[in-house]
mmCIF file of C-alpha atoms in Angstrom:
data_model
loop_
_atom_site.group_PDB
_atom_site.id
_atom_site.type_symbol
_atom_site.label_atom_id
_atom_site.label_comp_id
_atom_site.label_asym_id
_atom_site.label_seq_id
_atom_site.Cartn_x
_atom_site.Cartn_y
_atom_site.Cartn_z
ATOM 1 C CA MET A 1 60.868 49.196 45.595
ATOM 2 C CA ASN A 2 61.099 45.613 44.391
ATOM 3 C CA VAL A 3 60.116 44.301 40.963
ATOM 4 C CA LEU A 4 56.652 43.104 42.025
ATOM 5 C CA GLU A 5 55.726 46.492 43.475
ATOM 6 C CA PHE A 6 56.980 48.149 40.309
ATOM 7 C CA LEU A 7 54.862 45.870 38.084
ATOM 8 C CA ARG A 8 51.762 46.481 40.208
ATOM 9 C CA GLN A 9 52.002 50.262 39.815
ATOM 10 C CA VAL A 10 50.231 50.205 36.452
ATOM 11 C CA THR A 11 46.522 50.105 37.208
ATOM 12 C CA ILE A 12 43.143 50.319 35.538
ATOM 13 C CA PHE A 13 40.191 51.326 37.720
ATOM 14 C CA ASN A 14 42.576 51.014 40.690
ATOM 15 C CA TYR A 15 43.284 47.307 39.980
ATOM 16 C CA ALA A 16 46.780 46.132 39.062
ATOM 17 C CA ILE A 17 46.942 45.129 35.395
ATOM 18 C CA PHE A 18 49.821 42.762 36.196
ATOM 19 C CA ASP A 19 47.644 40.752 38.605
ATOM 20 C CA LEU A 20 44.753 40.576 36.133
ATOM 21 C CA ILE A 21 46.973 39.412 33.266
ATOM 22 C CA LEU A 22 48.722 36.881 35.479
ATOM 23 C CA ALA A 23 45.408 35.416 36.706
ATOM 24 C CA LEU A 24 43.811 35.268 33.253
ATOM 25 C CA GLY A 25 46.957 33.853 31.655
ATOM 26 C CA GLY A 26 47.387 31.245 34.373
ATOM 27 C CA ILE A 27 43.812 30.021 34.048
ATOM 28 C CA TYR A 28 44.107 29.977 30.259
ATOM 29 C CA LEU A 29 47.177 27.745 30.534
ATOM 30 C CA LEU A 30 45.510 25.474 33.106
ATOM 31 C CA SER A 31 42.120 25.368 31.377
ATOM 32 C CA ASN A 32 42.824 22.241 29.296
ATOM 33 C CA ARG A 33 43.813 20.264 32.388
ATOM 34 C CA LEU A 34 40.874 21.615 34.395
ATOM 35 C CA SER A 35 38.488 20.666 31.575
ATOM 36 C CA GLU A 36 39.947 17.140 31.513
ATOM 37 C CA ILE A 37 39.382 16.791 35.263
ATOM 38 C CA PHE A 38 35.763 17.924 34.986
ATOM 39 C CA LEU A 39 35.203 15.679 31.958
ATOM 40 C CA LYS A 40 35.954 12.695 34.204
ATOM 41 C CA ILE A 41 32.873 13.599 36.271
ATOM 42 C CA ASN A 42 30.776 14.116 33.098
ATOM 43 C CA ILE A 43 30.853 17.914 33.060
ATOM 44 C CA LYS A 44 32.075 19.624 29.880
ATOM 45 C CA VAL A 45 33.596 23.030 30.556
ATOM 46 C CA PRO A 46 34.984 24.835 27.472
ATOM 47 C CA ARG A 47 38.313 26.631 27.697
ATOM 48 C CA LEU A 48 36.776 30.093 27.320
ATOM 49 C CA ASN A 49 34.433 29.493 30.251
ATOM 50 C CA TRP A 50 37.399 29.079 32.596
ATOM 51 C CA VAL A 51 38.639 32.494 31.520
ATOM 52 C CA PHE A 52 35.206 34.027 32.185
ATOM 53 C CA LEU A 53 35.098 32.439 35.653
ATOM 54 C CA THR A 54 38.605 33.552 36.658
ATOM 55 C CA LEU A 55 37.639 36.775 38.455
ATOM 56 C CA PRO A 56 34.555 35.351 40.227
ATOM 57 C CA PHE A 57 36.622 32.380 41.441
ATOM 58 C CA SER A 58 39.439 34.669 42.546
ATOM 59 C CA ILE A 59 37.051 36.751 44.657
ATOM 60 C CA ILE A 60 35.717 33.580 46.318
ATOM 61 C CA ILE A 61 39.229 32.214 46.957
ATOM 62 C CA HIS A 62 40.420 35.528 48.410
ATOM 63 C CA LEU A 63 37.401 35.604 50.742
ATOM 64 C CA ILE A 64 37.993 32.007 51.882
ATOM 65 C CA PHE A 65 41.643 32.668 52.721
ATOM 66 C CA GLY A 66 41.030 36.124 54.182
ATOM 67 C CA ASN A 67 43.303 37.892 51.705
ATOM 68 C CA ILE A 68 41.227 40.975 50.963
ATOM 69 C CA THR A 69 42.440 42.539 47.719
ATOM 70 C CA PRO A 70 41.103 45.850 46.368
ATOM 71 C CA MET A 71 38.753 44.018 43.982
ATOM 72 C CA THR A 72 37.458 41.737 46.740
ATOM 73 C CA ARG A 73 36.946 44.726 49.025
ATOM 74 C CA ASP A 74 35.150 46.688 46.324
ATOM 75 C CA PHE A 75 32.940 43.735 45.391
ATOM 76 C CA MET A 76 31.905 43.204 49.011
ATOM 77 C CA ASP A 77 31.142 46.919 49.541
ATOM 78 C CA LEU A 78 27.341 47.124 49.631
ATOM 79 C CA TYR A 79 27.029 50.832 48.875
ATOM 80 C CA SER A 80 29.261 51.406 45.834
ATOM 81 C CA HIS A 81 31.186 49.830 42.932
ATOM 82 C CA TYR A 82 28.027 48.738 41.129
ATOM 83 C CA PHE A 83 29.820 48.516 37.782
ATOM 84 C CA LEU A 84 32.195 45.907 39.248
ATOM 85 C CA LYS A 85 29.305 43.922 40.708
ATOM 86 C CA ILE A 86 27.435 43.930 37.384
ATOM 87 C CA PHE A 87 30.641 42.965 35.550
ATOM 88 C CA ILE A 88 31.313 40.011 37.886
ATOM 89 C CA ILE A 89 27.692 38.826 37.609
ATOM 90 C CA CYS A 90 27.969 39.012 33.787
ATOM 91 C CA LEU A 91 31.188 36.982 33.940
ATOM 92 C CA ILE A 92 29.406 34.346 36.048
ATOM 93 C CA ILE A 93 26.535 34.181 33.537
ATOM 94 C CA PHE A 94 28.898 33.872 30.549
ATOM 95 C CA GLY A 95 31.008 31.336 32.439
ATOM 96 C CA ILE A 96 28.100 29.086 33.332
ATOM 97 C CA ARG A 97 26.413 29.434 29.933
ATOM 98 C CA GLY A 98 28.614 26.970 28.024
ATOM 99 C CA ILE A 99 28.902 24.299 30.712
ATOM 100 C CA LYS A 100 27.145 21.070 29.794
ATOM 101 C CA ILE A 101 26.424 17.905 31.774
ATOM 102 C CA ILE A 102 27.197 14.855 29.679
ATOM 103 C CA LYS A 103 24.699 12.017 30.016
ATOM 104 C CA LYS A 104 25.912 8.502 29.405
#
């Protein structure tokens, strides 16, 4: 067992806590730069909104590249995992809520 497999053993609701923390931490560190990029096209995205949109974006990216993770699989399952679907939809709503288009 390598280090990565060992770190992914700790789970919550069958999702690796290590992966969640790594994704949220990475987006938090990149959020200032991402906000600067979007500010150049007159869209203001607060730092917290990037954190809210991390999981919805990760599901989309995993679907595009065909890397089906347990969360992606559970989200795409039509007949179960309703709590996850509601949670992701709430994250999308909170993520979009603070975004503003700047008019010049």
